[in-house]
Amino acid sequence: MSGKLYLVPTPIGNLEDMTFRAIRILKEADLILAEDTRTSAPLLKHFDIHQKVFSHHQHNEHQSSLEIVKFLKEGKNVALISDAGTPAISDPGFFLVREALKNDLPVECLPGATAFVPALVNSGFPTDKFCFEGFLPLKKGRQTRYKFLALEERTIILYESPHRLLKTLDEMITYFGADRLISVSRELTKMFEETVRGTVEEVKTYYETHPVKGEFVICVAGTNHNISKKENKEDDED
């Protein structure tokens, strides 16, 4: 029998978010794949997990995936973890999953931590329909993507790094308008977790005078939500 590929979510900050099942799978796996073995080492040590750990990241995932498929065909169970959150969500994992499925090998993704879900719920924007964009293109295609998203009626979810946050908020003013409602969450599940809500202009002004640290999740109100909020505000003023 072939082995199984497990995608195992790991905490995005708070170690208490690790599930019992995730710990068990990692302890029972024949080998663990980690995005960065140095980052994963403290987590594995904390939960007393001593399986062999191999590196699997965006720069080696094509070659690594071929080797992992061989391991799976030999009956070995493999667990994939990323530095934080759920593998394959803006992290390595998609290519390996696709290769495993091409070879009719079983794949199982455990439920668990991911940054965009708490950020979405915290935003107060509609959660029945939303689109997850992850990180926008750095250069080529970035402007085109903004123009497309400017018309999006669903809640939009983006990831952003601290050194690009203010630039991204500037771009949002250009393409979405200064009064588009957004919610920006950072350091989710950690000691200094923070969510700032308001118009793009208001949030930008806030972060011009406050620390821009940690990883950011930006939720942008869809066009319909933004229009209805604006109309309600105008009615209240009348």
PDB file of C-alpha atoms in Angstrom:
ATOM      1  CA  MET A   1       0.000   0.000   0.000  1.00  0.00           C
ATOM      2  CA  SER A   2       1.117   3.544  -0.660  1.00  0.00           C
ATOM      3  CA  GLY A   3       1.671   6.067   2.073  1.00  0.00           C
ATOM      4  CA  LYS A   4      -0.377   9.212   2.597  1.00  0.00           C
ATOM      5  CA  LEU A   5       0.563  12.864   2.278  1.00  0.00           C
ATOM      6  CA  TYR A   6      -0.718  14.913   5.220  1.00  0.00           C
ATOM      7  CA  LEU A   7      -0.889  18.707   5.118  1.00  0.00           C
ATOM      8  CA  VAL A   8      -0.629  19.802   8.729  1.00  0.00           C
ATOM      9  CA  PRO A   9      -1.455  23.381   9.804  1.00  0.00           C
ATOM     10  CA  THR A  10       0.770  24.871  12.500  1.00  0.00           C
ATOM     11  CA  PRO A  11       0.069  27.880  14.765  1.00  0.00           C
ATOM     12  CA  ILE A  12       0.420  31.350  13.261  1.00  0.00           C
ATOM     13  CA  GLY A  13       1.671  32.612  16.605  1.00  0.00           C
ATOM     14  CA  ASN A  14       0.095  31.066  19.682  1.00  0.00           C
ATOM     15  CA  LEU A  15       1.332  27.507  20.282  1.00  0.00           C
ATOM     16  CA  GLU A  16      -1.936  26.679  22.080  1.00  0.00           C
ATOM     17  CA  ASP A  17      -3.611  26.658  18.659  1.00  0.00           C
ATOM     18  CA  MET A  18      -1.858  23.399  17.738  1.00  0.00           C
ATOM     19  CA  THR A  19      -4.414  20.578  17.583  1.00  0.00           C
ATOM     20  CA  PHE A  20      -4.060  17.186  19.260  1.00  0.00           C
ATOM     21  CA  ARG A  21      -4.542  15.529  15.897  1.00  0.00           C
ATOM     22  CA  ALA A  22      -1.798  17.589  14.254  1.00  0.00           C
ATOM     23  CA  ILE A  23       0.651  16.566  16.993  1.00  0.00           C
ATOM     24  CA  ARG A  24      -0.294  12.910  16.591  1.00  0.00           C
ATOM     25  CA  ILE A  25       0.100  12.953  12.806  1.00  0.00           C
ATOM     26  CA  LEU A  26       3.526  14.605  13.046  1.00  0.00           C
ATOM     27  CA  LYS A  27       4.669  12.033  15.621  1.00  0.00           C
ATOM     28  CA  GLU A  28       3.421   9.122  13.508  1.00  0.00           C
ATOM     29  CA  ALA A  29       4.735  10.352  10.129  1.00  0.00           C
ATOM     30  CA  ASP A  30       7.756   8.614   8.644  1.00  0.00           C
ATOM     31  CA  LEU A  31       9.163  12.015   7.738  1.00  0.00           C
ATOM     32  CA  ILE A  32       8.236  15.685   7.998  1.00  0.00           C
ATOM     33  CA  LEU A  33       8.664  18.303   5.306  1.00  0.00           C
ATOM     34  CA  ALA A  34       9.198  21.842   6.582  1.00  0.00           C
ATOM     35  CA  GLU A  35       9.331  25.133   4.708  1.00  0.00           C
ATOM     36  CA  ASP A  36      12.272  26.206   6.902  1.00  0.00           C
ATOM     37  CA  THR A  37      13.684  23.568   9.229  1.00  0.00           C
ATOM     38  CA  ARG A  38      15.169  26.266  11.500  1.00  0.00           C
ATOM     39  CA  THR A  39      11.768  27.900  11.979  1.00  0.00           C
ATOM     40  CA  SER A  40      10.014  24.587  12.612  1.00  0.00           C
ATOM     41  CA  ALA A  41      12.622  23.232  15.040  1.00  0.00           C
ATOM     42  CA  PRO A  42      11.320  25.082  18.155  1.00  0.00           C
ATOM     43  CA  LEU A  43       7.739  24.006  17.413  1.00  0.00           C
ATOM     44  CA  LEU A  44       8.681  20.347  16.997  1.00  0.00           C
ATOM     45  CA  LYS A  45      10.838  20.447  20.114  1.00  0.00           C
ATOM     46  CA  HIS A  46       8.030  22.036  22.127  1.00  0.00           C
ATOM     47  CA  PHE A  47       5.681  19.173  21.265  1.00  0.00           C
ATOM     48  CA  ASP A  48       8.364  16.504  21.677  1.00  0.00           C
ATOM     49  CA  ILE A  49       8.327  15.504  18.000  1.00  0.00           C
ATOM     50  CA  HIS A  50      11.539  13.822  16.842  1.00  0.00           C
ATOM     51  CA  GLN A  51      10.817  12.592  13.306  1.00  0.00           C
ATOM     52  CA  LYS A  52      13.260  13.245  10.473  1.00  0.00           C
ATOM     53  CA  VAL A  53      12.722  16.699   8.977  1.00  0.00           C
ATOM     54  CA  PHE A  54      13.544  17.670   5.395  1.00  0.00           C
ATOM     55  CA  SER A  55      13.395  21.064   3.724  1.00  0.00           C
ATOM     56  CA  HIS A  56      10.604  21.738   1.220  1.00  0.00           C
ATOM     57  CA  HIS A  57      10.286  25.335   0.020  1.00  0.00           C
ATOM     58  CA  GLN A  58       9.542  27.367  -3.109  1.00  0.00           C
ATOM     59  CA  HIS A  59      13.100  27.050  -4.420  1.00  0.00           C
ATOM     60  CA  ASN A  60      13.345  23.256  -4.267  1.00  0.00           C
ATOM     61  CA  GLU A  61       9.727  22.069  -4.313  1.00  0.00           C
ATOM     62  CA  HIS A  62       9.803  20.760  -7.886  1.00  0.00           C
ATOM     63  CA  GLN A  63      12.749  18.437  -7.291  1.00  0.00           C
ATOM     64  CA  SER A  64      11.685  17.680  -3.726  1.00  0.00           C
ATOM     65  CA  SER A  65       8.187  16.697  -4.845  1.00  0.00           C
ATOM     66  CA  LEU A  66       9.574  14.018  -7.171  1.00  0.00           C
ATOM     67  CA  GLU A  67      11.481  12.479  -4.268  1.00  0.00           C
ATOM     68  CA  ILE A  68       8.463  12.649  -1.965  1.00  0.00           C
ATOM     69  CA  VAL A  69       6.277  10.869  -4.509  1.00  0.00           C
ATOM     70  CA  LYS A  70       8.813   8.010  -4.437  1.00  0.00           C
ATOM     71  CA  PHE A  71       8.621   7.878  -0.626  1.00  0.00           C
ATOM     72  CA  LEU A  72       4.823   7.778  -0.747  1.00  0.00           C
ATOM     73  CA  LYS A  73       4.847   4.979  -3.309  1.00  0.00           C
ATOM     74  CA  GLU A  74       7.117   3.024  -0.963  1.00  0.00           C
ATOM     75  CA  GLY A  75       4.410   3.198   1.708  1.00  0.00           C
ATOM     76  CA  LYS A  76       5.872   6.016   3.813  1.00  0.00           C
ATOM     77  CA  ASN A  77       3.565   8.620   5.357  1.00  0.00           C
ATOM     78  CA  VAL A  78       4.733  12.192   4.855  1.00  0.00           C
ATOM     79  CA  ALA A  79       3.598  15.289   6.768  1.00  0.00           C
ATOM     80  CA  LEU A  80       4.053  18.753   5.264  1.00  0.00           C
ATOM     81  CA  ILE A  81       4.174  21.872   7.432  1.00  0.00           C
ATOM     82  CA  SER A  82       4.896  25.498   6.558  1.00  0.00           C
ATOM     83  CA  ASP A  83       6.496  28.133   8.763  1.00  0.00           C
ATOM     84  CA  ALA A  84       3.034  29.039  10.060  1.00  0.00           C
ATOM     85  CA  GLY A  85      -0.565  28.334   9.118  1.00  0.00           C
ATOM     86  CA  THR A  86      -1.913  25.900   6.545  1.00  0.00           C
ATOM     87  CA  PRO A  87       0.459  24.599   3.851  1.00  0.00           C
ATOM     88  CA  ALA A  88      -0.347  25.658   0.263  1.00  0.00           C
ATOM     89  CA  ILE A  89      -2.151  28.843   1.402  1.00  0.00           C
ATOM     90  CA  SER A  90       0.391  31.450   0.217  1.00  0.00           C
ATOM     91  CA  ASP A  91       2.998  28.842   1.162  1.00  0.00           C
ATOM     92  CA  PRO A  92       4.612  25.840  -0.576  1.00  0.00           C
ATOM     93  CA  GLY A  93       2.399  22.800  -0.941  1.00  0.00           C
ATOM     94  CA  PHE A  94       0.249  23.147  -4.050  1.00  0.00           C
ATOM     95  CA  PHE A  95       2.793  21.606  -6.400  1.00  0.00           C
ATOM     96  CA  LEU A  96       3.396  18.617  -4.112  1.00  0.00           C
ATOM     97  CA  VAL A  97      -0.336  17.994  -3.690  1.00  0.00           C
ATOM     98  CA  ARG A  98      -0.816  18.101  -7.457  1.00  0.00           C
ATOM     99  CA  GLU A  99       2.023  15.649  -8.048  1.00  0.00           C
ATOM    100  CA  ALA A 100       0.688  13.255  -5.418  1.00  0.00           C
ATOM    101  CA  LEU A 101      -2.786  13.321  -6.947  1.00  0.00           C
ATOM    102  CA  LYS A 102      -1.346  12.808 -10.447  1.00  0.00           C
ATOM    103  CA  ASN A 103       0.145   9.590  -9.109  1.00  0.00           C
ATOM    104  CA  ASP A 104      -3.115   8.499  -7.456  1.00  0.00           C
ATOM    105  CA  LEU A 105      -1.618   8.918  -3.993  1.00  0.00           C
ATOM    106  CA  PRO A 106      -3.871   9.801  -1.034  1.00  0.00           C
ATOM    107  CA  VAL A 107      -3.746  13.363   0.294  1.00  0.00           C
ATOM    108  CA  GLU A 108      -5.328  14.616   3.493  1.00  0.00           C
ATOM    109  CA  CYS A 109      -5.372  18.185   4.790  1.00  0.00           C
ATOM    110  CA  LEU A 110      -6.015  18.662   8.485  1.00  0.00           C
ATOM    111  CA  PRO A 111      -8.114  21.638   9.637  1.00  0.00           C
ATOM    112  CA  GLY A 112      -6.279  24.233  11.638  1.00  0.00           C
ATOM    113  CA  ALA A 113      -4.709  27.644  11.889  1.00  0.00           C
ATOM    114  CA  THR A 114      -4.721  30.111   9.038  1.00  0.00           C
ATOM    115  CA  ALA A 115      -4.443  33.899   9.241  1.00  0.00           C
ATOM    116  CA  PHE A 116      -7.171  35.036   6.868  1.00  0.00           C
ATOM    117  CA  VAL A 117     -10.160  33.456   8.652  1.00  0.00           C
ATOM    118  CA  PRO A 118      -9.867  35.323  11.985  1.00  0.00           C
ATOM    119  CA  ALA A 119      -8.976  38.517  10.103  1.00  0.00           C
ATOM    120  CA  LEU A 120     -12.110  38.183   7.966  1.00  0.00           C
ATOM    121  CA  VAL A 121     -14.373  37.518  10.937  1.00  0.00           C
ATOM    122  CA  ASN A 122     -12.784  40.384  12.918  1.00  0.00           C
ATOM    123  CA  SER A 123     -13.340  42.807  10.037  1.00  0.00           C
ATOM    124  CA  GLY A 124     -17.104  42.969  10.381  1.00  0.00           C
ATOM    125  CA  PHE A 125     -17.442  42.728   6.600  1.00  0.00           C
ATOM    126  CA  PRO A 126     -19.730  40.154   4.954  1.00  0.00           C
ATOM    127  CA  THR A 127     -18.370  36.623   5.303  1.00  0.00           C
ATOM    128  CA  ASP A 128     -20.922  34.769   3.188  1.00  0.00           C
ATOM    129  CA  LYS A 129     -18.972  35.589   0.029  1.00  0.00           C
ATOM    130  CA  PHE A 130     -15.338  36.650  -0.171  1.00  0.00           C
ATOM    131  CA  CYS A 131     -12.268  36.312  -2.369  1.00  0.00           C
ATOM    132  CA  PHE A 132      -8.811  35.458  -1.079  1.00  0.00           C
ATOM    133  CA  GLU A 133      -6.004  37.050  -3.106  1.00  0.00           C
ATOM    134  CA  GLY A 134      -3.018  36.309  -0.866  1.00  0.00           C
ATOM    135  CA  PHE A 135      -0.027  38.461  -1.826  1.00  0.00           C
ATOM    136  CA  LEU A 136      -0.558  40.696  -4.849  1.00  0.00           C
ATOM    137  CA  PRO A 137       2.084  40.538  -7.620  1.00  0.00           C
ATOM    138  CA  LEU A 138       5.085  42.662  -6.676  1.00  0.00           C
ATOM    139  CA  LYS A 139       5.496  44.302 -10.086  1.00  0.00           C
ATOM    140  CA  LYS A 140       4.138  42.778 -13.267  1.00  0.00           C
ATOM    141  CA  GLY A 141       0.372  42.526 -13.168  1.00  0.00           C
ATOM    142  CA  ARG A 142      -0.060  44.452  -9.900  1.00  0.00           C
ATOM    143  CA  GLN A 143      -1.822  47.446 -11.475  1.00  0.00           C
ATOM    144  CA  THR A 144      -4.064  45.193 -13.551  1.00  0.00           C
ATOM    145  CA  ARG A 145      -5.037  43.243 -10.432  1.00  0.00           C
ATOM    146  CA  TYR A 146      -5.939  46.415  -8.560  1.00  0.00           C
ATOM    147  CA  LYS A 147      -8.181  47.583 -11.411  1.00  0.00           C
ATOM    148  CA  PHE A 148      -9.950  44.214 -11.426  1.00  0.00           C
ATOM    149  CA  LEU A 149     -10.404  44.134  -7.645  1.00  0.00           C
ATOM    150  CA  ALA A 150     -11.707  47.713  -7.557  1.00  0.00           C
ATOM    151  CA  LEU A 151     -14.972  46.361  -9.003  1.00  0.00           C
ATOM    152  CA  GLU A 152     -15.185  43.308  -6.737  1.00  0.00           C
ATOM    153  CA  GLU A 153     -18.490  43.079  -4.839  1.00  0.00           C
ATOM    154  CA  ARG A 154     -17.263  40.460  -2.361  1.00  0.00           C
ATOM    155  CA  THR A 155     -15.008  41.077   0.633  1.00  0.00           C
ATOM    156  CA  ILE A 156     -11.384  40.969  -0.523  1.00  0.00           C
ATOM    157  CA  ILE A 157      -8.612  39.432   1.606  1.00  0.00           C
ATOM    158  CA  LEU A 158      -4.952  40.261   1.021  1.00  0.00           C
ATOM    159  CA  TYR A 159      -1.673  39.421   2.750  1.00  0.00           C
ATOM    160  CA  GLU A 160       1.035  42.065   3.066  1.00  0.00           C
ATOM    161  CA  SER A 161       4.476  42.415   4.624  1.00  0.00           C
ATOM    162  CA  PRO A 162       5.310  45.287   7.010  1.00  0.00           C
ATOM    163  CA  HIS A 163       7.793  47.044   4.722  1.00  0.00           C
ATOM    164  CA  ARG A 164       5.202  47.315   1.917  1.00  0.00           C
ATOM    165  CA  LEU A 165       2.114  48.157   3.973  1.00  0.00           C
ATOM    166  CA  LEU A 166       2.122  51.955   3.589  1.00  0.00           C
ATOM    167  CA  LYS A 167       2.863  51.708  -0.125  1.00  0.00           C
ATOM    168  CA  THR A 168      -0.005  49.250  -0.539  1.00  0.00           C
ATOM    169  CA  LEU A 169      -2.398  51.557   1.336  1.00  0.00           C
ATOM    170  CA  ASP A 170      -1.316  54.409  -0.962  1.00  0.00           C
ATOM    171  CA  GLU A 171      -2.093  52.222  -3.973  1.00  0.00           C
ATOM    172  CA  MET A 172      -5.493  51.344  -2.503  1.00  0.00           C
ATOM    173  CA  ILE A 173      -6.344  55.020  -2.242  1.00  0.00           C
ATOM    174  CA  THR A 174      -5.506  55.341  -5.932  1.00  0.00           C
ATOM    175  CA  TYR A 175      -7.475  52.339  -7.159  1.00  0.00           C
ATOM    176  CA  PHE A 176     -10.181  51.795  -4.510  1.00  0.00           C
ATOM    177  CA  GLY A 177     -10.679  55.371  -3.321  1.00  0.00           C
ATOM    178  CA  ALA A 178      -9.733  56.979  -0.014  1.00  0.00           C
ATOM    179  CA  ASP A 179     -13.143  56.214   1.511  1.00  0.00           C
ATOM    180  CA  ARG A 180     -13.162  52.458   0.825  1.00  0.00           C
ATOM    181  CA  LEU A 181     -13.624  50.633   4.122  1.00  0.00           C
ATOM    182  CA  ILE A 182     -10.847  48.261   5.176  1.00  0.00           C
ATOM    183  CA  SER A 183      -9.786  46.257   8.211  1.00  0.00           C
ATOM    184  CA  VAL A 184      -6.109  45.590   8.851  1.00  0.00           C
ATOM    185  CA  SER A 185      -5.064  42.839  11.276  1.00  0.00           C
ATOM    186  CA  ARG A 186      -1.513  42.138  12.400  1.00  0.00           C
ATOM    187  CA  GLU A 187       0.230  39.763  14.796  1.00  0.00           C
ATOM    188  CA  LEU A 188      -2.860  37.547  14.932  1.00  0.00           C
ATOM    189  CA  THR A 189      -2.971  35.230  18.001  1.00  0.00           C
ATOM    190  CA  LYS A 190       0.160  36.897  19.429  1.00  0.00           C
ATOM    191  CA  MET A 191       0.629  39.221  22.400  1.00  0.00           C
ATOM    192  CA  PHE A 192       0.390  42.419  20.360  1.00  0.00           C
ATOM    193  CA  GLU A 193      -2.507  41.371  18.117  1.00  0.00           C
ATOM    194  CA  GLU A 194      -4.221  44.394  16.633  1.00  0.00           C
ATOM    195  CA  THR A 195      -7.033  45.135  14.194  1.00  0.00           C
ATOM    196  CA  VAL A 196      -7.490  48.646  12.801  1.00  0.00           C
ATOM    197  CA  ARG A 197     -10.734  49.452  10.969  1.00  0.00           C
ATOM    198  CA  GLY A 198     -11.795  52.476   8.961  1.00  0.00           C
ATOM    199  CA  THR A 199     -11.408  54.017   5.532  1.00  0.00           C
ATOM    200  CA  VAL A 200      -8.180  53.404   3.637  1.00  0.00           C
ATOM    201  CA  GLU A 201      -7.138  56.983   4.354  1.00  0.00           C
ATOM    202  CA  GLU A 202      -7.849  56.655   8.092  1.00  0.00           C
ATOM    203  CA  VAL A 203      -5.934  53.399   8.405  1.00  0.00           C
ATOM    204  CA  LYS A 204      -2.994  54.810   6.455  1.00  0.00           C
ATOM    205  CA  THR A 205      -2.900  57.848   8.753  1.00  0.00           C
ATOM    206  CA  TYR A 206      -2.898  55.516  11.770  1.00  0.00           C
ATOM    207  CA  TYR A 207       0.055  53.465  10.550  1.00  0.00           C
ATOM    208  CA  GLU A 208       2.032  56.580   9.669  1.00  0.00           C
ATOM    209  CA  THR A 209       2.341  57.207  13.411  1.00  0.00           C
ATOM    210  CA  HIS A 210       2.207  53.675  14.833  1.00  0.00           C
ATOM    211  CA  PRO A 211       4.577  50.677  14.576  1.00  0.00           C
ATOM    212  CA  VAL A 212       4.367  48.737  11.318  1.00  0.00           C
ATOM    213  CA  LYS A 213       5.512  45.349  12.574  1.00  0.00           C
ATOM    214  CA  GLY A 214       4.433  41.762  12.011  1.00  0.00           C
ATOM    215  CA  GLU A 215       2.570  40.113   9.175  1.00  0.00           C
ATOM    216  CA  PHE A 216      -0.570  41.870   7.949  1.00  0.00           C
ATOM    217  CA  VAL A 217      -3.942  40.675   6.679  1.00  0.00           C
ATOM    218  CA  ILE A 218      -5.972  43.348   4.882  1.00  0.00           C
ATOM    219  CA  CYS A 219      -9.717  42.916   4.404  1.00  0.00           C
ATOM    220  CA  VAL A 220     -11.315  45.275   1.905  1.00  0.00           C
ATOM    221  CA  ALA A 221     -15.061  45.858   1.803  1.00  0.00           C
ATOM    222  CA  GLY A 222     -16.674  44.900  -1.478  1.00  0.00           C
ATOM    223  CA  THR A 223     -18.238  47.663  -3.565  1.00  0.00           C
ATOM    224  CA  ASN A 224     -21.804  46.835  -2.498  1.00  0.00           C
ATOM    225  CA  HIS A 225     -20.947  46.900   1.213  1.00  0.00           C
ATOM    226  CA  ASN A 226     -19.057  50.161   0.889  1.00  0.00           C
ATOM    227  CA  ILE A 227     -21.940  51.860  -0.991  1.00  0.00           C
ATOM    228  CA  SER A 228     -24.566  50.679   1.522  1.00  0.00           C
ATOM    229  CA  LYS A 229     -22.468  51.914   4.472  1.00  0.00           C
ATOM    230  CA  LYS A 230     -21.992  55.292   2.800  1.00  0.00           C
ATOM    231  CA  GLU A 231     -25.712  55.628   2.113  1.00  0.00           C
ATOM    232  CA  ASN A 232     -26.592  54.739   5.723  1.00  0.00           C
ATOM    233  CA  LYS A 233     -24.130  57.358   6.975  1.00  0.00           C
ATOM    234  CA  GLU A 234     -25.656  60.017   4.717  1.00  0.00           C
ATOM    235  CA  ASP A 235     -29.169  59.082   5.915  1.00  0.00           C
ATOM    236  CA  ASP A 236     -28.046  59.462   9.541  1.00  0.00           C
ATOM    237  CA  GLU A 237     -26.616  62.897   8.784  1.00  0.00           C
ATOM    238  CA  ASP A 238     -29.919  63.985   7.184  1.00  0.00           C
TER     239      ASP A 238
END
